[in-house]
PDB file of C-alpha atoms in Angstrom:
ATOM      1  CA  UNK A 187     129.006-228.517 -49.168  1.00 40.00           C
ATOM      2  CA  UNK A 188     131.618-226.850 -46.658  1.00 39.00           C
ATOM      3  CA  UNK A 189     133.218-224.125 -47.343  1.00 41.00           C
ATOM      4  CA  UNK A 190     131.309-221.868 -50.071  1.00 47.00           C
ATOM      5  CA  UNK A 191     129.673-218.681 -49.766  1.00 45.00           C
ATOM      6  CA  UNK A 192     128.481-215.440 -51.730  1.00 45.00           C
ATOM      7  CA  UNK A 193     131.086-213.058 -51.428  1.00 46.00           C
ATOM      8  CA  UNK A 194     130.323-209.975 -48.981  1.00 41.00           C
ATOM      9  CA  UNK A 195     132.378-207.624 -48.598  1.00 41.00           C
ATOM     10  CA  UNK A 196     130.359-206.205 -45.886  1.00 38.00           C
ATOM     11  CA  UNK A 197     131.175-209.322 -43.680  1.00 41.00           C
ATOM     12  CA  UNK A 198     134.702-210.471 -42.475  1.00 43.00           C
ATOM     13  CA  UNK A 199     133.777-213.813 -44.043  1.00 47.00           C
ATOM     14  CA  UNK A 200     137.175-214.828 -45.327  1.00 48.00           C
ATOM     15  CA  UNK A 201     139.012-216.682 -42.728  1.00 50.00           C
ATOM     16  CA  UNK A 202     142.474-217.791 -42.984  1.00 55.00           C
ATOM     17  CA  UNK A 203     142.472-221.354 -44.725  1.00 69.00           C
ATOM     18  CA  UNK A 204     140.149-219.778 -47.094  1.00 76.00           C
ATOM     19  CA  UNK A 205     140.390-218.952 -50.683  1.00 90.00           C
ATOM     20  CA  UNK A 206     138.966-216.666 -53.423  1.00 94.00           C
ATOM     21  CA  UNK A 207     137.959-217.419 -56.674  1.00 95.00           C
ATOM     22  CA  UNK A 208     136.505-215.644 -59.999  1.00 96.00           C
ATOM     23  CA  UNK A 209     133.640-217.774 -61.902  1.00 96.00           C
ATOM     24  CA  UNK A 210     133.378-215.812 -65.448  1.00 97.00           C
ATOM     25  CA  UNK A 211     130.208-217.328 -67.653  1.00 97.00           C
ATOM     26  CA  UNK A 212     129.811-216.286 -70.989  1.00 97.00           C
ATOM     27  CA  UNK A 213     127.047-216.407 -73.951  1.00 96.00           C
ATOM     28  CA  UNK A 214     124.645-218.742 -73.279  1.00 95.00           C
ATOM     29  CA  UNK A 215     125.729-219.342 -69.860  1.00 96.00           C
ATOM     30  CA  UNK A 216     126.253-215.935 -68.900  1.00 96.00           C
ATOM     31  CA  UNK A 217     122.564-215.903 -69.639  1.00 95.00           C
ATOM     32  CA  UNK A 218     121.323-218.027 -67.296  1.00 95.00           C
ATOM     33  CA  UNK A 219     123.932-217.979 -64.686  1.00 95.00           C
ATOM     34  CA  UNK A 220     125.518-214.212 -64.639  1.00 93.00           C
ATOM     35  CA  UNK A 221     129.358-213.427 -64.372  1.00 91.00           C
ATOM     36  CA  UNK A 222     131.967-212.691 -62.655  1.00 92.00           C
ATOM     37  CA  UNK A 223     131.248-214.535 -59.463  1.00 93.00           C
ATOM     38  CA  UNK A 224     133.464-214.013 -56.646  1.00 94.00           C
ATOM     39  CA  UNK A 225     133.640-217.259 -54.065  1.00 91.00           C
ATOM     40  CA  UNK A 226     135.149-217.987 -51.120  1.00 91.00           C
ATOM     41  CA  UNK A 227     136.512-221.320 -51.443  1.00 91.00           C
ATOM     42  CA  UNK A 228     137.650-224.215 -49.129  1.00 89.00           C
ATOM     43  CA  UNK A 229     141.067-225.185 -49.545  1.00 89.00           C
ATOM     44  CA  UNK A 230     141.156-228.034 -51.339  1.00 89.00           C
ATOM     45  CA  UNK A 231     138.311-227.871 -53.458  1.00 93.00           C
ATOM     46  CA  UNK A 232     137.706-229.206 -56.808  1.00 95.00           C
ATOM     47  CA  UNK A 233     136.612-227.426 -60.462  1.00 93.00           C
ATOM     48  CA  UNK A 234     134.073-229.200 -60.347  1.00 95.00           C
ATOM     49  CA  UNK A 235     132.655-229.206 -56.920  1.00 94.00           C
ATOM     50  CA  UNK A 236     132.611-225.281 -57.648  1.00 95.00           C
ATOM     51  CA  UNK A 237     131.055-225.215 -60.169  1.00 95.00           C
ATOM     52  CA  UNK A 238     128.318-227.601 -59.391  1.00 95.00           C
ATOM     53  CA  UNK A 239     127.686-225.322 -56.264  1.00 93.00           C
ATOM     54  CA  UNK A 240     127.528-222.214 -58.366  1.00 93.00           C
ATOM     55  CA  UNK A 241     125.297-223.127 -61.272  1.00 94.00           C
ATOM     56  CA  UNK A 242     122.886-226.333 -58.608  1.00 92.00           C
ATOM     57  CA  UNK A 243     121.029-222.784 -57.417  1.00 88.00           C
ATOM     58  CA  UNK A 244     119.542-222.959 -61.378  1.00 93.00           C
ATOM     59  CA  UNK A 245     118.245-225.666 -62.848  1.00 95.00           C
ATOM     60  CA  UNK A 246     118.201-224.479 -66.575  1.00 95.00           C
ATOM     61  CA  UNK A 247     121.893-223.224 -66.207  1.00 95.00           C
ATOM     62  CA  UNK A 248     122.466-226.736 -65.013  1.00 96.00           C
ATOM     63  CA  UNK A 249     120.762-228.482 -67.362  1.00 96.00           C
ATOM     64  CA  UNK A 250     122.782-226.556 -69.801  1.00 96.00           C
ATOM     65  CA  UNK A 251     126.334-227.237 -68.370  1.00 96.00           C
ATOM     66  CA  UNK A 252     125.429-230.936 -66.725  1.00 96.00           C
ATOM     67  CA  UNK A 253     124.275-233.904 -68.538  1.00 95.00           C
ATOM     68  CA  UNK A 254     121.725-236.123 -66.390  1.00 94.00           C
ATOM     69  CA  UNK A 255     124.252-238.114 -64.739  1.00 94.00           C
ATOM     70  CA  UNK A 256     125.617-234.634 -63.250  1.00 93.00           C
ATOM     71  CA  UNK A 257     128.648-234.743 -65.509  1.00 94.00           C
ATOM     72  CA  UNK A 258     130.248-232.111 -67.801  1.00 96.00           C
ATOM     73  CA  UNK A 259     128.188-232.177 -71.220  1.00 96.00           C
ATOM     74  CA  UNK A 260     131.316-232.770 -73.669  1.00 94.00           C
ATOM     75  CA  UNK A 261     131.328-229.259 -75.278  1.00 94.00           C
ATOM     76  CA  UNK A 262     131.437-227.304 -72.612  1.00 96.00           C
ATOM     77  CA  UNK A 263     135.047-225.379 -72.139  1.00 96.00           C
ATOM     78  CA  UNK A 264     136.740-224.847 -69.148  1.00 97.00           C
ATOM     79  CA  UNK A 265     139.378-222.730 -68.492  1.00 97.00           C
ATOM     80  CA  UNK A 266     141.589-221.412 -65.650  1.00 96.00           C
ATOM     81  CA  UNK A 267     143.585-218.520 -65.755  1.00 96.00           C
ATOM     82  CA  UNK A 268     142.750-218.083 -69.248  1.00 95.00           C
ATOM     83  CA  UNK A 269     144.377-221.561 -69.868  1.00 94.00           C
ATOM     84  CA  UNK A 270     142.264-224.692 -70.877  1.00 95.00           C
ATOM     85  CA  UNK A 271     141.273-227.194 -68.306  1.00 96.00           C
ATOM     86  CA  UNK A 272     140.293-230.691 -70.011  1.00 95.00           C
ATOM     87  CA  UNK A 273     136.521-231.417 -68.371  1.00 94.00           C
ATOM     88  CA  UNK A 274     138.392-235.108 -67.338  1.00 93.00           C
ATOM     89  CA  UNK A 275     140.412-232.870 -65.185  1.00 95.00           C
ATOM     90  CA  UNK A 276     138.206-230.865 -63.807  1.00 95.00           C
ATOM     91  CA  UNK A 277     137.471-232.896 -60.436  1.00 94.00           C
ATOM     92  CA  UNK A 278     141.151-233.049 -59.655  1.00 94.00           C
ATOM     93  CA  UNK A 279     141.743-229.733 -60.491  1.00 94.00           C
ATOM     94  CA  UNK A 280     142.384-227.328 -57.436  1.00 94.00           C
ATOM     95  CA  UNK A 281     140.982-224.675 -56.957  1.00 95.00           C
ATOM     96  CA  UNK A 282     143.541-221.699 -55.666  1.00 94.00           C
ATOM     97  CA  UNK A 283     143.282-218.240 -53.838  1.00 94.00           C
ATOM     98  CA  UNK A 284     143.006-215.696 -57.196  1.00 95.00           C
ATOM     99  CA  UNK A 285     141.574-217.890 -59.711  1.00 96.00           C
ATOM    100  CA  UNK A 286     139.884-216.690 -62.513  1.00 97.00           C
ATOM    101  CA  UNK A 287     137.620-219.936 -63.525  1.00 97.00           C
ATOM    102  CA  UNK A 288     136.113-219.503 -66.963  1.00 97.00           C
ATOM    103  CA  UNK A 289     132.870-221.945 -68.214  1.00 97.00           C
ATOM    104  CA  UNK A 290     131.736-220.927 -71.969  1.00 96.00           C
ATOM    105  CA  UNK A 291     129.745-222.935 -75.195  1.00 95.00           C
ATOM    106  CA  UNK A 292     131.587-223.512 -77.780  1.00 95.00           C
ATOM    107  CA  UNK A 293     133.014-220.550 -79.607  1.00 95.00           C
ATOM    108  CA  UNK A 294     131.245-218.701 -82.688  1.00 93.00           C
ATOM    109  CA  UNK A 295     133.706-216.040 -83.287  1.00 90.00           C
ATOM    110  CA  UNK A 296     134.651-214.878 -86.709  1.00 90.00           C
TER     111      UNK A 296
ATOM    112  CA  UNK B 206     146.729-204.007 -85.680  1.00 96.00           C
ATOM    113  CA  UNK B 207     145.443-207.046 -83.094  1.00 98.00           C
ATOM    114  CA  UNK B 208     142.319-205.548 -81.550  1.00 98.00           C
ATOM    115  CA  UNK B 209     138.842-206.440 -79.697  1.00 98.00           C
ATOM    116  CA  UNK B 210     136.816-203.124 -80.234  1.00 98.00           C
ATOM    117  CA  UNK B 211     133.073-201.698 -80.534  1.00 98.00           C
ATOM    118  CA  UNK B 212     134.200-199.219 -83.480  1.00 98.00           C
ATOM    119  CA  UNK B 213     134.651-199.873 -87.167  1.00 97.00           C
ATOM    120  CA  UNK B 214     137.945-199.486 -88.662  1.00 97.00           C
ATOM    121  CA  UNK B 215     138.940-197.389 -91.492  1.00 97.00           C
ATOM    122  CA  UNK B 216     139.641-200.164 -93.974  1.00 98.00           C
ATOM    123  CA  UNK B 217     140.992-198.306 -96.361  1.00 98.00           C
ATOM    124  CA  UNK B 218     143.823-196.715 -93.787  1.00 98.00           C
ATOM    125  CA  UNK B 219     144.463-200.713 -93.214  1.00 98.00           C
ATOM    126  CA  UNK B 220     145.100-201.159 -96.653  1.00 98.00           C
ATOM    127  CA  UNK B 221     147.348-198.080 -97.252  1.00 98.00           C
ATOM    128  CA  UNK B 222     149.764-198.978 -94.140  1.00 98.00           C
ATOM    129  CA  UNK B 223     150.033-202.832 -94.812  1.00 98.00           C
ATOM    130  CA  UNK B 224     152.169-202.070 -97.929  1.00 98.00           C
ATOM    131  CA  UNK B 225     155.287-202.913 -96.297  1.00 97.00           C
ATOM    132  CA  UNK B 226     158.339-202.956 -98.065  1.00 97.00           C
ATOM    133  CA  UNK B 227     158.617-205.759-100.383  1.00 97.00           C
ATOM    134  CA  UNK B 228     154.647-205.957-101.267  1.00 98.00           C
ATOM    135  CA  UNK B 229     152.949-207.651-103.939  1.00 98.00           C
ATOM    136  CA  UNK B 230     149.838-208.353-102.601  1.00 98.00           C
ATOM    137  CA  UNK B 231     147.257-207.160 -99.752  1.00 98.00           C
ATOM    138  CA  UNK B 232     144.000-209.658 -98.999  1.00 98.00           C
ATOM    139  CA  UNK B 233     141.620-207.858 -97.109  1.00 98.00           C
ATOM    140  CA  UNK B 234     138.826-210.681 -95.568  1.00 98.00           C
ATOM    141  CA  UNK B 235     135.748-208.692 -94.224  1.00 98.00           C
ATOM    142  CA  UNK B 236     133.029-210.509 -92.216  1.00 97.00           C
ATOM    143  CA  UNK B 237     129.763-209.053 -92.409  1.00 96.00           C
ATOM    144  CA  UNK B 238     126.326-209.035 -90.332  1.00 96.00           C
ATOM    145  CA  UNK B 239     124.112-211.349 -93.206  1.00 94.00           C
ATOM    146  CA  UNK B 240     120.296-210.612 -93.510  1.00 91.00           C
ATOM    147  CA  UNK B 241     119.257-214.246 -91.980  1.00 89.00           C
ATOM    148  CA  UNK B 242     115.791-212.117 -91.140  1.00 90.00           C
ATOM    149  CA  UNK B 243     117.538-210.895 -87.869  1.00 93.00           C
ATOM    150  CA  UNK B 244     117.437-207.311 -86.214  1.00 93.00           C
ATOM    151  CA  UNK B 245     120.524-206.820 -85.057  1.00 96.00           C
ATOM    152  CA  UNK B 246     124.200-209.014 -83.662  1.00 96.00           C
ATOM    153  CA  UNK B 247     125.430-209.249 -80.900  1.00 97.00           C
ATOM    154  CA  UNK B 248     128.948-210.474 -80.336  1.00 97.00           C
ATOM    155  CA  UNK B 249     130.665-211.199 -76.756  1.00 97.00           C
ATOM    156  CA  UNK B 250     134.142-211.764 -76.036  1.00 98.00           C
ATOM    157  CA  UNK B 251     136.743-213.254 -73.414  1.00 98.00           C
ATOM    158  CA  UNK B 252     138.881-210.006 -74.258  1.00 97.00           C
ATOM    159  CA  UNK B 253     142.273-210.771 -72.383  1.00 96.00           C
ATOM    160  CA  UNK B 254     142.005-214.888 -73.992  1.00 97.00           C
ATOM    161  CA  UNK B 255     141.171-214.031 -77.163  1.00 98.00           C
ATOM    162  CA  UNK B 256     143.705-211.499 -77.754  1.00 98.00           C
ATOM    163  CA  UNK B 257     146.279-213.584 -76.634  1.00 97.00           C
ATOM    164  CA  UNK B 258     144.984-216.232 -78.955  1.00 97.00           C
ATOM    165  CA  UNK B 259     144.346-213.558 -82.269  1.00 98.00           C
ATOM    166  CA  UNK B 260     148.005-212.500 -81.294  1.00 98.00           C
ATOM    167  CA  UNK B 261     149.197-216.067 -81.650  1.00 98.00           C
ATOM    168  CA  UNK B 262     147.472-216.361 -84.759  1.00 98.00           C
ATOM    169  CA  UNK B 263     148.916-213.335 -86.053  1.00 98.00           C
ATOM    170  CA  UNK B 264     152.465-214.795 -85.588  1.00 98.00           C
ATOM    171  CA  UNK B 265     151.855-217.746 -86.486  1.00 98.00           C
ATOM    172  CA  UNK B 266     150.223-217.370 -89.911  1.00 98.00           C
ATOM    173  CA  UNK B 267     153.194-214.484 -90.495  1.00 98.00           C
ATOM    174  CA  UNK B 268     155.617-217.125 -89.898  1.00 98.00           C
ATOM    175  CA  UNK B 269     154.297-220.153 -91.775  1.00 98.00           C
ATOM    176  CA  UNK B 270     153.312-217.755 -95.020  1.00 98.00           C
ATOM    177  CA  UNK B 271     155.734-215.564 -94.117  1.00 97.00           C
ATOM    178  CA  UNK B 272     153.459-212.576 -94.555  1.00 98.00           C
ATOM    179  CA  UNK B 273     154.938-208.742 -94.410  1.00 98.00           C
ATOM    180  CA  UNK B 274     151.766-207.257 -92.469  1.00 98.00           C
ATOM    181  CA  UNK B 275     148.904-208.496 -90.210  1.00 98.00           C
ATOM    182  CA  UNK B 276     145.996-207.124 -89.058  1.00 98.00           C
ATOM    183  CA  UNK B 277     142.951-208.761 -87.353  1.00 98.00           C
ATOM    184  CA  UNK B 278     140.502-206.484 -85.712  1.00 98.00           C
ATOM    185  CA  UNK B 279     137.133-208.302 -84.619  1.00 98.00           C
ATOM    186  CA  UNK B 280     133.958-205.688 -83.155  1.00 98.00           C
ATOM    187  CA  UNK B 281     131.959-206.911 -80.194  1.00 98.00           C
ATOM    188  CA  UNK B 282     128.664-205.497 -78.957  1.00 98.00           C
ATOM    189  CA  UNK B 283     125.613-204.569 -81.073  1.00 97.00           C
ATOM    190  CA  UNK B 284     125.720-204.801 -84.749  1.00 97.00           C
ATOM    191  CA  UNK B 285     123.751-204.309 -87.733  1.00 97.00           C
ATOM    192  CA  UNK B 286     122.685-206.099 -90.569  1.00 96.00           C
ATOM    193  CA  UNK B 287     125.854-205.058 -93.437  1.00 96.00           C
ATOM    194  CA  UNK B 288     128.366-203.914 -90.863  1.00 97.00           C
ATOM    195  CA  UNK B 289     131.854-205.674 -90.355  1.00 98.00           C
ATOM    196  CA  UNK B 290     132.054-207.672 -87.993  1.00 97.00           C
ATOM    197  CA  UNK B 291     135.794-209.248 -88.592  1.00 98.00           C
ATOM    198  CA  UNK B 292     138.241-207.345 -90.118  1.00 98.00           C
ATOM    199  CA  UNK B 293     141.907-209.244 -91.848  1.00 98.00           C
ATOM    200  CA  UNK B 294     144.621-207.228 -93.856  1.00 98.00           C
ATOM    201  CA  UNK B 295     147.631-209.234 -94.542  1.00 98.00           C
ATOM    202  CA  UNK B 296     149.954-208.462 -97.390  1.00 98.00           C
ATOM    203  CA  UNK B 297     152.812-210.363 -98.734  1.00 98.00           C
ATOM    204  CA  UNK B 298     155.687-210.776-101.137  1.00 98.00           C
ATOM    205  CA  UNK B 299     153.104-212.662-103.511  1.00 98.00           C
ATOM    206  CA  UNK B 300     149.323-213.803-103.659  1.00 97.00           C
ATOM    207  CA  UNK B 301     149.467-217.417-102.727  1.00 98.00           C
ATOM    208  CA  UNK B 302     150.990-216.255 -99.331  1.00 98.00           C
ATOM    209  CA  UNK B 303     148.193-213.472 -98.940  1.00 98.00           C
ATOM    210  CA  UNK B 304     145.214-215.585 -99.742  1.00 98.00           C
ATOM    211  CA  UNK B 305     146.898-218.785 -97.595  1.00 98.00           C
ATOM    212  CA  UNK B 306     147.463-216.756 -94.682  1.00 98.00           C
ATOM    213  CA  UNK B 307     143.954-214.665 -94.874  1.00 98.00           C
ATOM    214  CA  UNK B 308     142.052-218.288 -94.788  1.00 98.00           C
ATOM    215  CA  UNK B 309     144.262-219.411 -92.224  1.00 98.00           C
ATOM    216  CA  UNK B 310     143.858-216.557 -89.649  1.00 98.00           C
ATOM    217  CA  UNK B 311     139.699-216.842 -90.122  1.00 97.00           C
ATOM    218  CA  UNK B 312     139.673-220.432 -90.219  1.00 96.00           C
ATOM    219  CA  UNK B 313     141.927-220.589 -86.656  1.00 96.00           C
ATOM    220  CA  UNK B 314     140.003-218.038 -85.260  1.00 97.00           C
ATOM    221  CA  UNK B 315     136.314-219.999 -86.370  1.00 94.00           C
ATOM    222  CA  UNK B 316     138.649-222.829 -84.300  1.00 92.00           C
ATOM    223  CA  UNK B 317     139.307-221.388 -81.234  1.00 90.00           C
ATOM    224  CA  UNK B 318     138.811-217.745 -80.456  1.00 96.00           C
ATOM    225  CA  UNK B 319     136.221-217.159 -77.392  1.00 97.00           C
ATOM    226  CA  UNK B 320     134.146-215.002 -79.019  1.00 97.00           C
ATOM    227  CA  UNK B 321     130.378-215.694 -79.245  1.00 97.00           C
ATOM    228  CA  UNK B 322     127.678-214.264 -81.417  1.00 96.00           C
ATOM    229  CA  UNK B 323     123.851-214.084 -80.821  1.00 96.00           C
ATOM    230  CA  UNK B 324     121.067-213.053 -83.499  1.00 95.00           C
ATOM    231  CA  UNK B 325     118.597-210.754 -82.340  1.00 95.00           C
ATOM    232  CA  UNK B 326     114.997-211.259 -83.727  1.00 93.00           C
ATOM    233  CA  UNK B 327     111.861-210.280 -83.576  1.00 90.00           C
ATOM    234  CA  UNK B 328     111.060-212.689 -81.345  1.00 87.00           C
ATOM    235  CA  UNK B 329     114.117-212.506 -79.266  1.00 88.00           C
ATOM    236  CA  UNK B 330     117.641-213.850 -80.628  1.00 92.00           C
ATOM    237  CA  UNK B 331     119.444-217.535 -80.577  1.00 92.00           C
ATOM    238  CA  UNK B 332     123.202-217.648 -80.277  1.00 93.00           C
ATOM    239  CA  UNK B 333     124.917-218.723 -82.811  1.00 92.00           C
ATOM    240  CA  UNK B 334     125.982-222.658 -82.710  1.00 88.00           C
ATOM    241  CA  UNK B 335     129.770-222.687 -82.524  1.00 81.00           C
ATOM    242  CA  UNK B 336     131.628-225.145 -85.477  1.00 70.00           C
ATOM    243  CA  UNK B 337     134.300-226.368 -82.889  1.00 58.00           C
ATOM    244  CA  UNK B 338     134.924-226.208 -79.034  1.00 53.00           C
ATOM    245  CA  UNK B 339     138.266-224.629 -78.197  1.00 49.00           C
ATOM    246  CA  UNK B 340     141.463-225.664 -80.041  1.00 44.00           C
ATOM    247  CA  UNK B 341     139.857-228.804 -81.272  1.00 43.00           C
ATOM    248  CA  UNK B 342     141.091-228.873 -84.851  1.00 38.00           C
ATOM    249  CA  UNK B 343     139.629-228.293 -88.405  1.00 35.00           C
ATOM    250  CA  UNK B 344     136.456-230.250 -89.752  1.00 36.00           C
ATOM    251  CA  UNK B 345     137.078-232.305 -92.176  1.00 36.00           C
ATOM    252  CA  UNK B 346     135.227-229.977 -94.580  1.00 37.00           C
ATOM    253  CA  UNK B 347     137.796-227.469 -94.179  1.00 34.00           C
ATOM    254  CA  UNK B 348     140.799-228.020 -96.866  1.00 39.00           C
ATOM    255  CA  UNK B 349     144.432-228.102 -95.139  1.00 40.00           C
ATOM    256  CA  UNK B 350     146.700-224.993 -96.559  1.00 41.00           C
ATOM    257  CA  UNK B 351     149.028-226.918 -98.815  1.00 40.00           C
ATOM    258  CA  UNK B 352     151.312-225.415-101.789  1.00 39.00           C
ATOM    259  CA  UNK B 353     153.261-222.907 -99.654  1.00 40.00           C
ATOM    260  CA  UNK B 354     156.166-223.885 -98.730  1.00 35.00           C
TER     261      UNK B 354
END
């Protein structure tokens, strides 16, 4: 997939049509996947190509975020800048330069 | 008091400063690590969503019951079996108001807070299955808060 890498801020890796993002996981998924990812992005791309890419490296946090026909299990929660993204819009959803893209379990608080 | 903290509160200093003028009742709802054979909590938040969200809560349940005082302080990190984990203080002109707008503010934030917990075992631990994803309305279980109007 173009257009992805680690973050390295050792490296001039961030050219100029590209973007950066934040991928926060939490409970469960923070578990298996970590936090506060920083990406740089393609212009262009989708929620869910992102986040595919990120969690594809680990086949137990996929297996916990991904159904077997690669699609959003229905109670995971998406959010971008702290504002809900509906999984059925996740693969038109842009990603943009300073995103802070939040995947969770339902929530337990309380 | 709206507030994601490590610390226990003083709930007695809670009490004391939610007597607002006009008072006739204070409900104090206090959550509390249960002995389901576990060693310890621990609880994990989205701090800057859910505060925005316990904020909204706040003013909404102060509007609807139209409560004098709110305050909603929920601990993250490790806890211990008996300690609090959520904290509510609301007072009001009367106690149908207090008690409506206690359940409401625990039952909104069971709804849609992001704020996990985890049970640590012997064993290891198991997070705790949430009731609802986020903002997806009240089981049917759950009574609607009729009678104050």
């Amino acid at each position: 997939m173009r257009g992805l890498r680690w973050h390295d801020t050792t490296e001039n890796a961030k050219g100029d049509e590209e973007v950066t993002a934040k991928i926060r996981f939490f409970a469960r998924f923070r578990e298996l996947l970590g936090t506060d990812i920083m990406t740089d992005v393609a212009p262009g791309m989708m929620f869910t190509s992102l986040i595919t890419t990120i969690v594809q490296k680990n086949p137990e946090g996929y297996a916990a975020i991904f159904d077997e026909n690669d699609a959003f299990h229905e109670f995971v929660i998406l959010m971008k800048n702290g504002k809900r993204v509906e999984i059925g819009d996740a693969a038109k959803t842009p990603v943009m330069d300073g995103d802070e893209i939040a995947v969770f379990p339902p929530v337990a608080g309380g | 008091m709206i507030a994601i903290q490590t610390s226990d509160v003083d709930i007695g200093a809670l009490i004391y400063a939610a007597k607002k003028h006009g008072t006739g009742a204070v409900v104090v709802f206090d959550g509390v690590v249960r002995d389901d054979d576990i060693t310890e909590m621990e609880l994990e938040a989205y701090e800057d969503v859910a505060i925005r969200e316990l904020e909204k809560i706040a003013r909404d349940a102060t509007e609807q019951f139209r409560l004098l005082h709110v305050d909603i302080i929920h601990r993250i990190g490790r806890l211990t079996v008996g300690e609090n984990i959520l904290i509510i203080v609301v007072s009001a002109g009367h106690r149908p108001e207090a008690y409506a707008g206690s359940r409401y503010i625990i039952e909104e934030i069971k709804k849609g807070v992001p704020i996990w917990k985890k049970e640590l075992t012997k064993d290891g631990g198991r997070w705790v299955p949430g009731e609802h994803g986020h903002g997806k309305g009240l089981p049917e279980s759950i009574p609607k808060f009729s009678g104050i109007e």
